[in-house]
Coordinates of C-alpha atoms and ligand atoms in Angstrom, one line a residue:
M1 CA -0.1 0.0 -0.1
A2 CA 3.0 2.5 0.9
L3 CA 4.7 1.3 -2.5
I4 CA 1.8 2.3 -4.8
I5 CA 1.5 5.8 -3.3
N6 CA 5.3 6.5 -3.2
G7 CA 6.2 9.2 -5.9
P8 CA 9.5 8.0 -6.9
V9 CA 8.5 4.5 -7.5
K10 CA 5.2 5.6 -9.2
S11 CA 7.3 7.4 -11.7
F12 CA 9.7 4.6 -12.0
C13 CA 7.0 2.1 -12.9
Y14 CA 5.1 4.5 -15.1
R15 CA 8.0 5.0 -17.1
R16 CA 8.8 1.2 -17.3
L17 CA 5.3 0.7 -18.6
Q18 CA 5.7 3.2 -21.1
Y19 CA 8.9 1.7 -22.3
L20 CA 7.3 -1.5 -22.8
S21 CA 4.6 0.1 -24.9
S22 CA 7.3 1.6 -27.1
K23 CA 9.2 -1.5 -27.3
F24 CA 6.3 -3.6 -28.3
Q25 CA 5.5 -0.9 -31.3
M26 CA 9.1 -1.5 -32.5
H27 CA 8.7 -5.3 -32.3
I28 CA 5.8 -4.9 -34.5
L29 CA 7.5 -2.6 -36.9
L30 CA 10.3 -5.2 -37.4
N31 CA 8.5 -8.5 -36.8
E32 CA 4.9 -8.1 -38.0
M33 CA 5.7 -9.7 -41.4
K34 CA 7.8 -12.6 -40.1
E35 CA 4.9 -13.1 -37.5
M36 CA 2.4 -13.4 -40.5
A37 CA 4.8 -15.5 -42.5
A38 CA 5.2 -18.0 -39.6
Q39 CA 1.3 -18.4 -38.9
K40 CA 0.9 -19.0 -42.8
K41 CA 3.2 -21.8 -42.9
V42 CA 1.2 -23.8 -40.3
P43 CA -1.4 -26.0 -42.1
H44 CA -4.9 -26.5 -40.8
R45 CA -4.5 -24.1 -38.1
D46 CA -6.0 -20.6 -37.9
F47 CA -7.7 -18.5 -35.2
Y48 CA -11.0 -20.8 -35.6
N49 CA -9.3 -24.1 -34.5
I50 CA -7.2 -23.2 -31.6
R51 CA -8.4 -23.7 -28.2
K52 CA -9.9 -20.7 -26.2
V53 CA -11.3 -20.5 -22.7
D54 CA -13.9 -18.1 -21.6
T55 CA -12.3 -17.6 -18.5
H56 CA -14.9 -15.4 -16.7
I57 CA -18.5 -16.2 -17.4
H58 CA -21.5 -16.6 -14.9
A59 CA -23.7 -20.0 -15.5
S60 CA -26.9 -18.0 -14.9
S61 CA -26.2 -15.8 -17.7
C62 CA -24.2 -18.2 -19.9
M63 CA -27.2 -18.2 -22.6
N64 CA -28.3 -15.2 -24.8
Q65 CA -31.6 -13.7 -24.6
K66 CA -32.9 -15.4 -27.7
H67 CA -31.8 -18.8 -26.4
L68 CA -33.7 -18.3 -23.2
L69 CA -36.9 -16.9 -24.6
R70 CA -37.1 -20.0 -27.0
F71 CA -36.2 -22.2 -23.8
I72 CA -39.2 -20.6 -21.9
K73 CA -41.6 -21.2 -25.0
R74 CA -40.8 -24.8 -25.2
A75 CA -41.1 -25.4 -21.5
M76 CA -44.5 -23.8 -21.5
K77 CA -45.4 -26.2 -24.3
K78 CA -43.9 -29.2 -22.5
Y79 CA -44.6 -28.5 -18.8
P80 CA -47.7 -26.2 -18.6
G81 CA -49.0 -28.1 -15.4
E82 CA -45.8 -28.1 -13.5
I83 CA -45.9 -26.3 -10.2
V84 CA -42.9 -23.6 -10.4
H85 CA -44.2 -21.2 -7.7
I86 CA -45.6 -21.1 -4.4
E87 CA -47.7 -18.5 -3.1
R88 CA -49.6 -18.2 0.0
G89 CA -49.1 -21.9 0.5
R90 CA -50.8 -22.5 -3.1
G91 CA -48.9 -24.1 -5.9
Q92 CA -49.0 -22.2 -9.2
T93 CA -48.2 -23.9 -12.4
L94 CA -46.1 -22.7 -15.2
K95 CA -49.4 -21.8 -17.2
D96 CA -50.9 -20.0 -14.1
V97 CA -47.8 -18.0 -13.7
F98 CA -47.6 -16.8 -17.3
E99 CA -51.3 -16.1 -17.7
S100 CA -51.1 -14.1 -14.4
M101 CA -48.4 -11.9 -16.0
N102 CA -50.8 -11.6 -19.1
L103 CA -48.1 -13.1 -21.1
T104 CA -50.0 -15.8 -23.2
A105 CA -47.9 -15.1 -26.4
L106 CA -44.2 -14.3 -25.4
T107 CA -42.8 -12.0 -28.0
S108 CA -40.0 -10.3 -26.5
A109 CA -37.6 -11.7 -23.6
W110 CA -36.8 -8.7 -22.0
T111 CA -40.0 -7.1 -21.5
L112 CA -40.8 -10.3 -19.8
W113 CA -38.0 -9.8 -17.6
T114 CA -38.4 -6.4 -16.4
C115 CA -42.2 -6.1 -15.9
T116 CA -43.3 -9.0 -13.6
R117 CA -44.0 -9.8 -10.1
I118 CA -42.7 -13.3 -10.2
N119 CA -39.3 -13.1 -11.6
P120 CA -39.0 -15.6 -14.2
A121 CA -35.4 -16.0 -13.5
E122 CA -36.3 -17.8 -10.3
I123 CA -37.9 -20.4 -12.2
F124 CA -35.4 -20.7 -15.3
I125 CA -32.1 -19.9 -14.1
K126 CA -31.5 -21.1 -10.3
T127 CA -30.4 -24.3 -9.2
D128 CA -32.4 -24.4 -6.1
N129 CA -36.4 -23.5 -6.5
C130 CA -39.4 -25.5 -6.8
V131 CA -38.5 -27.6 -9.7
H132 CA -35.0 -28.2 -8.2
G133 CA -33.2 -26.3 -11.0
K134 CA -34.7 -28.8 -13.7
Y135 CA -35.0 -26.0 -16.5
F136 CA -31.8 -24.4 -15.4
G137 CA -30.0 -27.8 -15.8
H138 CA -31.7 -28.1 -19.3
I139 CA -30.7 -24.8 -20.5
V140 CA -26.9 -25.2 -19.1
K141 CA -26.7 -28.7 -21.0
E142 CA -28.0 -26.7 -24.2
V143 CA -25.2 -24.5 -23.9
M144 CA -22.8 -27.1 -23.4
A145 CA -23.9 -28.9 -26.2
D146 CA -23.2 -25.7 -28.2
L147 CA -19.8 -25.5 -27.0
E148 CA -19.1 -29.4 -27.8
E149 CA -20.1 -28.8 -31.2
S150 CA -17.8 -25.8 -31.7
K151 CA -15.4 -27.8 -30.3
Y152 CA -12.5 -25.2 -29.8
Q153 CA -14.6 -23.1 -27.1
N154 CA -14.5 -23.9 -23.7
S155 CA -16.1 -22.2 -20.7
E156 CA -15.3 -21.7 -16.9
L157 CA -18.8 -21.1 -15.4
R158 CA -19.5 -19.7 -12.2
L159 CA -22.1 -21.1 -9.9
S160 CA -23.0 -19.6 -6.4
I161 CA -22.5 -20.5 -3.0
Y162 CA -23.8 -18.1 -0.6
G163 CA -22.7 -19.6 3.0
R164 CA -26.1 -19.2 4.4
S165 CA -26.7 -22.6 5.2
R166 CA -24.6 -25.7 5.6
D167 CA -26.5 -27.9 3.0
E168 CA -25.8 -25.5 0.0
W169 CA -23.0 -27.5 -1.4
D170 CA -25.0 -30.8 -1.1
K171 CA -28.0 -29.1 -3.0
L172 CA -25.7 -27.7 -5.7
A173 CA -24.0 -30.9 -6.4
E174 CA -27.1 -32.9 -6.3
W175 CA -28.4 -30.6 -9.2
A176 CA -25.1 -31.0 -11.0
V177 CA -25.3 -34.8 -10.7
N178 CA -29.1 -35.4 -11.1
H179 CA -29.1 -33.1 -14.4
K180 CA -25.7 -34.5 -15.5
V181 CA -24.6 -30.9 -16.3
Y182 CA -21.2 -32.0 -17.3
S183 CA -18.9 -31.3 -20.2
E184 CA -15.3 -31.8 -21.2
N185 CA -15.6 -28.2 -22.7
V186 CA -16.7 -27.0 -19.2
R187 CA -15.2 -26.5 -15.8
W188 CA -16.7 -24.8 -12.6
L189 CA -15.9 -22.0 -10.5
I190 CA -17.8 -21.2 -7.3
Q191 CA -18.5 -17.6 -6.7
V192 CA -19.2 -16.4 -3.2
P193 CA -21.3 -13.3 -3.3
R194 CA -20.2 -11.0 -0.6
L195 CA -23.3 -10.7 1.1
Y196 CA -22.6 -11.2 5.1
D197 CA -24.3 -8.2 6.0
V198 CA -27.6 -9.0 4.2
Y199 CA -27.6 -12.5 6.0
K200 CA -26.7 -10.9 9.4
I201 CA -29.5 -8.3 9.1
K202 CA -32.1 -11.1 8.4
N203 CA -30.6 -13.2 11.4
T204 CA -29.5 -16.0 9.2
L205 CA -25.9 -15.7 10.4
A206 CA -24.5 -14.8 13.9
N207 CA -21.1 -13.9 12.8
F208 CA -18.6 -14.2 9.8
Q209 CA -17.3 -17.6 11.2
E210 CA -20.7 -19.1 10.3
M211 CA -20.5 -18.1 7.0
L212 CA -16.8 -19.5 6.5
E213 CA -18.0 -22.6 8.1
N214 CA -21.0 -23.1 5.7
I215 CA -18.7 -22.4 2.6
F216 CA -15.8 -24.8 3.7
L217 CA -16.7 -27.3 6.5
P218 CA -18.7 -29.5 3.7
L219 CA -15.5 -29.4 1.7
F220 CA -13.3 -30.6 4.3
E221 CA -15.7 -33.5 5.2
A222 CA -16.0 -34.5 1.5
T223 CA -12.1 -34.4 1.2
I224 CA -11.8 -36.3 4.3
N225 CA -14.5 -39.0 3.6
P226 CA -15.9 -38.8 0.2
R227 CA -18.5 -41.3 1.0
S228 CA -20.2 -38.4 3.4
H229 CA -20.9 -36.5 0.6
P230 CA -20.9 -38.6 -2.6
E231 CA -22.5 -36.2 -4.9
L232 CA -20.3 -33.4 -3.8
H233 CA -17.2 -35.5 -4.1
L234 CA -18.2 -36.1 -7.8
F235 CA -19.0 -32.4 -8.6
L236 CA -15.6 -31.2 -7.1
E237 CA -13.9 -33.2 -9.8
H238 CA -15.0 -30.3 -12.0
V239 CA -14.7 -27.5 -9.8
V240 CA -11.4 -25.4 -10.2
G241 CA -11.5 -22.7 -7.7
F242 CA -13.3 -20.0 -6.1
D243 CA -14.4 -16.5 -7.1
S244 CA -15.6 -13.5 -4.9
V245 CA -18.4 -11.4 -6.4
D246 CA -20.3 -8.1 -5.7
D247 CA -20.4 -4.6 -6.5
E248 CA -16.8 -3.5 -5.7
S249 CA -17.9 0.4 -5.7
K250 CA -20.2 -0.4 -2.4
P251 CA -18.6 1.6 0.4
E252 CA -16.5 0.0 3.0
H253 CA -16.7 0.8 6.6
H254 CA -13.8 -1.0 8.1
I255 CA -10.0 -1.6 7.2
F256 CA -8.7 -5.0 7.4
N257 CA -5.6 -5.0 9.9
Q258 CA -4.3 -6.3 13.2
E259 CA -7.0 -4.8 15.1
S260 CA -9.8 -6.4 12.9
P261 CA -11.9 -9.2 14.9
L262 CA -11.6 -12.8 14.0
P263 CA -14.4 -14.2 12.0
G264 CA -15.9 -15.4 15.2
N265 CA -16.0 -12.2 16.6
W266 CA -17.1 -10.4 13.4
S267 CA -20.8 -10.1 14.4
D268 CA -21.3 -6.4 13.3
E269 CA -24.3 -5.7 10.8
D270 CA -21.3 -4.3 8.7
N271 CA -20.1 -6.1 5.9
P272 CA -16.3 -7.2 6.3
P273 CA -14.3 -5.1 3.8
Y274 CA -13.0 -6.7 0.3
S275 CA -9.4 -7.9 1.5
Y276 CA -11.2 -9.5 4.6
Y277 CA -13.2 -11.9 2.5
L278 CA -10.5 -12.5 0.1
Y279 CA -8.0 -13.3 3.1
Y280 CA -10.2 -15.6 5.0
T281 CA -11.3 -17.5 1.4
Y282 CA -7.6 -17.8 0.7
A283 CA -6.7 -18.8 4.0
N284 CA -9.4 -21.6 4.5
M285 CA -8.7 -22.7 0.7
T286 CA -5.3 -23.1 1.4
V287 CA -5.7 -25.4 4.3
L288 CA -8.0 -27.5 2.3
N289 CA -5.7 -27.7 -0.4
H290 CA -2.9 -29.1 1.8
L291 CA -5.4 -31.9 2.9
R292 CA -6.5 -32.4 -0.6
R293 CA -2.9 -32.7 -2.0
R294 CA -1.9 -35.3 0.8
R295 CA -5.0 -37.4 -0.4
G296 CA -4.2 -37.1 -3.8
L297 CA -7.2 -35.0 -4.9
H298 CA -6.7 -31.8 -7.1
T299 CA -6.5 -28.5 -5.4
F300 CA -8.4 -25.1 -6.1
V301 CA -7.2 -21.6 -6.6
L302 CA -8.7 -18.1 -5.6
R303 CA -9.7 -16.1 -8.9
P304 CA -11.7 -13.2 -7.6
H305 CA -13.5 -10.3 -9.5
C306 CA -11.1 -7.5 -8.8
G307 CA -10.5 -3.9 -9.9
E308 CA -13.6 -3.6 -11.7
A309 CA -14.5 -0.6 -9.6
G310 CA -13.9 0.8 -6.1
P311 CA -11.0 1.3 -4.4
I312 CA -7.5 0.5 -5.7
H313 CA -6.3 -1.7 -2.7
H314 CA -8.8 -4.4 -3.9
L315 CA -6.0 -5.0 -6.5
V316 CA -3.2 -5.1 -3.7
S317 CA -5.3 -7.9 -2.1
G318 CA -5.8 -9.7 -5.6
F319 CA -2.1 -9.3 -6.4
M320 CA -1.0 -10.9 -2.9
L321 CA -3.8 -13.7 -2.8
S322 CA -5.0 -14.8 -6.4
E323 CA -4.2 -17.1 -9.0
N324 CA -5.5 -14.7 -11.5
I325 CA -8.5 -11.8 -11.6
S326 CA -11.3 -10.8 -13.6
H327 CA -11.5 -7.1 -14.7
G328 CA -8.5 -5.3 -13.5
L329 CA -9.8 -2.3 -15.0
L330 CA -8.4 0.1 -12.3
L331 CA -4.7 -1.1 -13.0
R332 CA -4.9 1.6 -15.8
K333 CA -4.8 4.1 -13.0
A334 CA -2.3 2.5 -10.8
P335 CA 1.3 2.0 -12.4
V336 CA 3.0 0.4 -9.5
L337 CA 0.5 -2.3 -9.3
Q338 CA 0.1 -2.8 -13.2
Y339 CA 3.9 -3.1 -13.4
L340 CA 4.0 -5.8 -10.4
Y341 CA 1.1 -7.7 -12.2
Y342 CA 3.2 -7.7 -15.2
L343 CA 6.3 -8.8 -13.4
A344 CA 4.4 -11.5 -11.6
Q345 CA 2.5 -12.2 -14.9
V346 CA -0.8 -12.5 -12.8
G347 CA -3.8 -13.3 -15.2
I348 CA -6.5 -10.8 -16.0
A349 CA -9.6 -12.1 -17.4
M350 CA -11.1 -9.2 -19.4
S351 CA -14.6 -8.4 -20.6
P352 CA -14.5 -5.2 -22.3
L353 CA -18.4 -5.6 -23.7
S354 CA -19.5 -6.0 -20.1
N355 CA -17.3 -3.1 -18.9
N356 CA -18.7 -0.7 -21.7
S357 CA -22.4 -1.4 -20.4
L358 CA -21.3 -0.8 -16.8
F359 CA -18.3 1.0 -16.2
L360 CA -16.0 2.0 -18.9
S361 CA -16.7 2.7 -22.7
Y362 CA -15.0 0.4 -25.1
H363 CA -12.7 2.8 -26.5
R364 CA -11.2 3.6 -23.3
N365 CA -10.8 -0.2 -22.1
P366 CA -7.2 -0.7 -21.2
L367 CA -6.8 -4.1 -22.6
P368 CA -5.1 -3.4 -26.0
E369 CA -2.5 -1.5 -23.9
Y370 CA -2.2 -4.2 -21.3
L371 CA -1.9 -6.8 -24.0
S372 CA 1.0 -4.7 -25.8
R373 CA 2.9 -4.2 -22.6
G374 CA 2.9 -8.1 -22.0
L375 CA 0.4 -8.3 -19.4
M376 CA -1.1 -11.7 -19.2
V377 CA -4.6 -10.9 -20.2
S378 CA -7.5 -13.1 -21.8
L379 CA -10.6 -12.1 -23.4
S380 CA -13.9 -13.3 -21.7
T381 CA -17.8 -12.8 -21.8
D382 CA -18.9 -12.2 -18.2
D383 CA -22.6 -12.1 -19.0
P384 CA -23.8 -13.1 -22.4
L385 CA -27.5 -13.0 -21.4
Q386 CA -27.0 -9.2 -21.1
F387 CA -24.2 -8.3 -23.4
H388 CA -24.1 -10.6 -26.4
F389 CA -26.3 -11.5 -29.3
T390 CA -25.0 -14.8 -31.1
K391 CA -24.6 -18.5 -30.1
E392 CA -21.0 -17.8 -29.8
P393 CA -20.5 -15.2 -27.5
L394 CA -16.7 -15.8 -26.8
M395 CA -16.1 -15.5 -30.7
E396 CA -18.2 -12.4 -30.8
E397 CA -16.2 -10.7 -28.1
Y398 CA -12.9 -11.6 -29.8
S399 CA -14.3 -10.3 -33.0
I400 CA -15.3 -6.9 -31.6
A401 CA -12.0 -6.6 -29.9
A402 CA -10.2 -7.3 -33.2
Q403 CA -12.2 -4.8 -35.1
V404 CA -12.2 -1.9 -32.8
W405 CA -8.4 -2.4 -31.9
K406 CA -7.1 -3.6 -35.1
L407 CA -5.7 -6.7 -33.4
S408 CA -3.5 -8.7 -35.6
S409 CA -4.2 -12.6 -36.2
C410 CA -1.1 -13.1 -33.8
D411 CA -2.4 -10.9 -31.1
M412 CA -5.9 -12.9 -31.3
C413 CA -4.0 -16.1 -31.0
E414 CA -1.9 -14.8 -28.1
L415 CA -4.8 -13.8 -26.1
A416 CA -6.5 -17.3 -26.9
R417 CA -3.2 -19.1 -25.8
N418 CA -3.2 -16.9 -22.6
S419 CA -6.8 -17.7 -21.9
V420 CA -5.7 -21.5 -21.9
L421 CA -2.7 -20.8 -19.7
M422 CA -4.9 -19.0 -17.1
S423 CA -7.7 -21.6 -17.0
G424 CA -8.3 -24.5 -14.5
F425 CA -8.2 -27.0 -17.3
S426 CA -5.9 -29.7 -16.1
H427 CA -2.3 -30.2 -16.9
K428 CA -3.0 -33.0 -19.2
V429 CA -5.5 -31.0 -21.3
K430 CA -3.3 -27.9 -21.5
S431 CA -0.6 -30.1 -22.7
Y432 CA -2.7 -31.3 -25.5
W433 CA -4.1 -28.0 -26.3
L434 CA -0.9 -26.0 -26.3
G435 CA 2.0 -28.6 -26.6
P436 CA 3.7 -31.1 -24.2
S437 CA 6.5 -28.5 -23.1
Y438 CA 3.9 -25.7 -22.2
T439 CA 5.2 -25.2 -18.9
R440 CA 8.7 -24.4 -20.1
E441 CA 9.8 -20.8 -20.6
G442 CA 10.3 -18.8 -23.6
P443 CA 9.8 -20.2 -27.3
E444 CA 10.5 -23.9 -26.3
S445 CA 7.2 -23.7 -24.2
N446 CA 5.4 -22.9 -27.7
D447 CA 4.0 -25.2 -30.4
I448 CA 2.8 -23.2 -33.4
R449 CA 1.3 -26.3 -34.8
R450 CA -1.4 -26.2 -31.7
T451 CA -1.4 -22.4 -30.6
N452 CA -0.7 -20.7 -33.9
V453 CA 1.2 -18.2 -31.8
P454 CA 4.7 -17.5 -33.8
D455 CA 7.5 -18.4 -31.6
I456 CA 8.9 -15.0 -32.4
R457 CA 6.3 -13.4 -30.5
V458 CA 6.8 -15.9 -27.5
A459 CA 10.5 -14.9 -27.6
Y460 CA 9.8 -11.5 -27.6
R461 CA 7.6 -11.7 -24.5
H462 CA 10.2 -13.6 -22.8
E463 CA 13.0 -11.8 -23.5
T464 CA 11.2 -8.7 -22.3
L465 CA 10.1 -9.9 -19.2
S466 CA 13.6 -11.4 -18.5
E467 CA 15.0 -8.0 -18.9
E468 CA 12.7 -6.4 -16.8
L469 CA 13.1 -8.9 -13.9
Q470 CA 16.9 -8.5 -14.2
L471 CA 16.6 -4.6 -14.0
I472 CA 14.5 -4.9 -10.9
T473 CA 16.8 -7.5 -9.0
H474 CA 20.0 -5.6 -10.4
A475 CA 18.4 -2.3 -8.9
V476 CA 18.0 -4.2 -5.5
R477 CA 21.2 -5.6 -5.3
T478 CA 23.1 -2.4 -5.9
D479 CA 20.7 -0.8 -3.1
E480 CA 19.5 1.8 -5.7
L481 CA 16.1 1.7 -4.6
D482 CA 17.2 2.2 -1.0
G483 CA 16.6 5.9 -0.8
I484 CA 13.0 5.3 -2.0
D485 CA 11.4 5.6 1.3
E486 CA 12.7 9.2 1.6
E487 CA 10.0 10.7 -0.6
D488 CA 11.4 12.9 -3.6
T489 CA 14.9 12.9 -2.5
L490 CA 15.6 10.4 -5.2
T491 CA 15.7 11.2 -8.9
M492 CA 14.6 7.9 -10.7
G493 CA 16.9 8.9 -13.6
P494 CA 19.6 6.3 -13.1
L495 CA 16.8 3.5 -12.8
T496 CA 15.3 4.1 -16.0
G497 CA 16.3 3.9 -19.9
Q498 CA 19.2 1.7 -21.1
R499 CA 21.4 -0.1 -18.9
Ligands
ZN1 ZN1 -18.5 -11.1 -13.5

């Protein structure tokens, strides 16, 4: 926190980032033709048939509006008599619900969504409702079938665990197993909404510790004795990690420091701050991971929404605790953090179409800048139900980015390769998609026949990063950063430029 507001450090990092942008421009001037030629030499491989992963997408909105509307119409024909809603102890059928809404002929999906007393989302895109998530299961299966048909597109869908009660995991797992919502093209992430304050006010929870226990105890139990939660054990095979979600711009009334109460003593009605949620998720997940590793089970990673809006310090927590993050928009205003995310190659799943609707216009989105500097960025859709029109939302996302920012075919393939690297798909799958040496450094990690990324691009990224790391370690060794605490006494001259 002190570093990111330190004047000299800020200007140092700002200059390094500017340098990285200019250096990339130079690389393109010199090597664009070579990159293109290398790509053309690879037979049967182009942007369409390289693997790409939608690294950030919510399951409850993974379908587009047209798909959902058609699904609802089909459900009305097929199950008109099914009880889908209980009001004052009386069951209402699907037919009743739609008649009560004066919607005998559905024409537009969105008017339906906005004007009604009973939210159709409750019926169609929830896992835990009157029909036990049957419709949601079916529609997710349809999305999965589309992904499988497209073959090269994959998704990391988010499902919610709220931490309100101990049986949420078993119910969710039961839904997944009963409806066979499983696909080779899909992995799950569990999103935990930061809603402690809401449950506390309703008296559902006594303190924050209870929320943590509701989220983590079933996972410990299923790890220690899989037979105690058979469905959960199966479901967890396809879960790769945790996400933390909510509006980051909500005001925070506390700072997380040594004086903060432990979760068992957090019985305030106020919500704990972002960093508190992230830290305790990380801490519990880490203990769980040790246990899982010892038992030969796969481990989880933390991949929160971070830096979409709100205070910059969310990105500090994200940097320290996360495998990678979603959004990272605010790094554009924080040169020190942006440089750190670059040096550590922390992945950033970016969704410019979603940002465009909610927080930042498309033209001001920092993605092309991050990409040129060599940050580990990927493209993701976030919320196709709201933002996309076609059956292939991820391709739509890439296509718009390519047009607006004039991305080259090499840039696109680099983004796609990043998305696979960042994703939670297994080592075996990644080896198949990217080449068996993908974990090595530099061009030997790359197999252009699979990734369609020219070695020359991978080599450029590797050399550039190595130089920056060397610069930093050299600077530290020669104590040149020593005076940096005494603000403004040090000019950053000797550290920048050519050395
Ligand atoms: Zn999101």
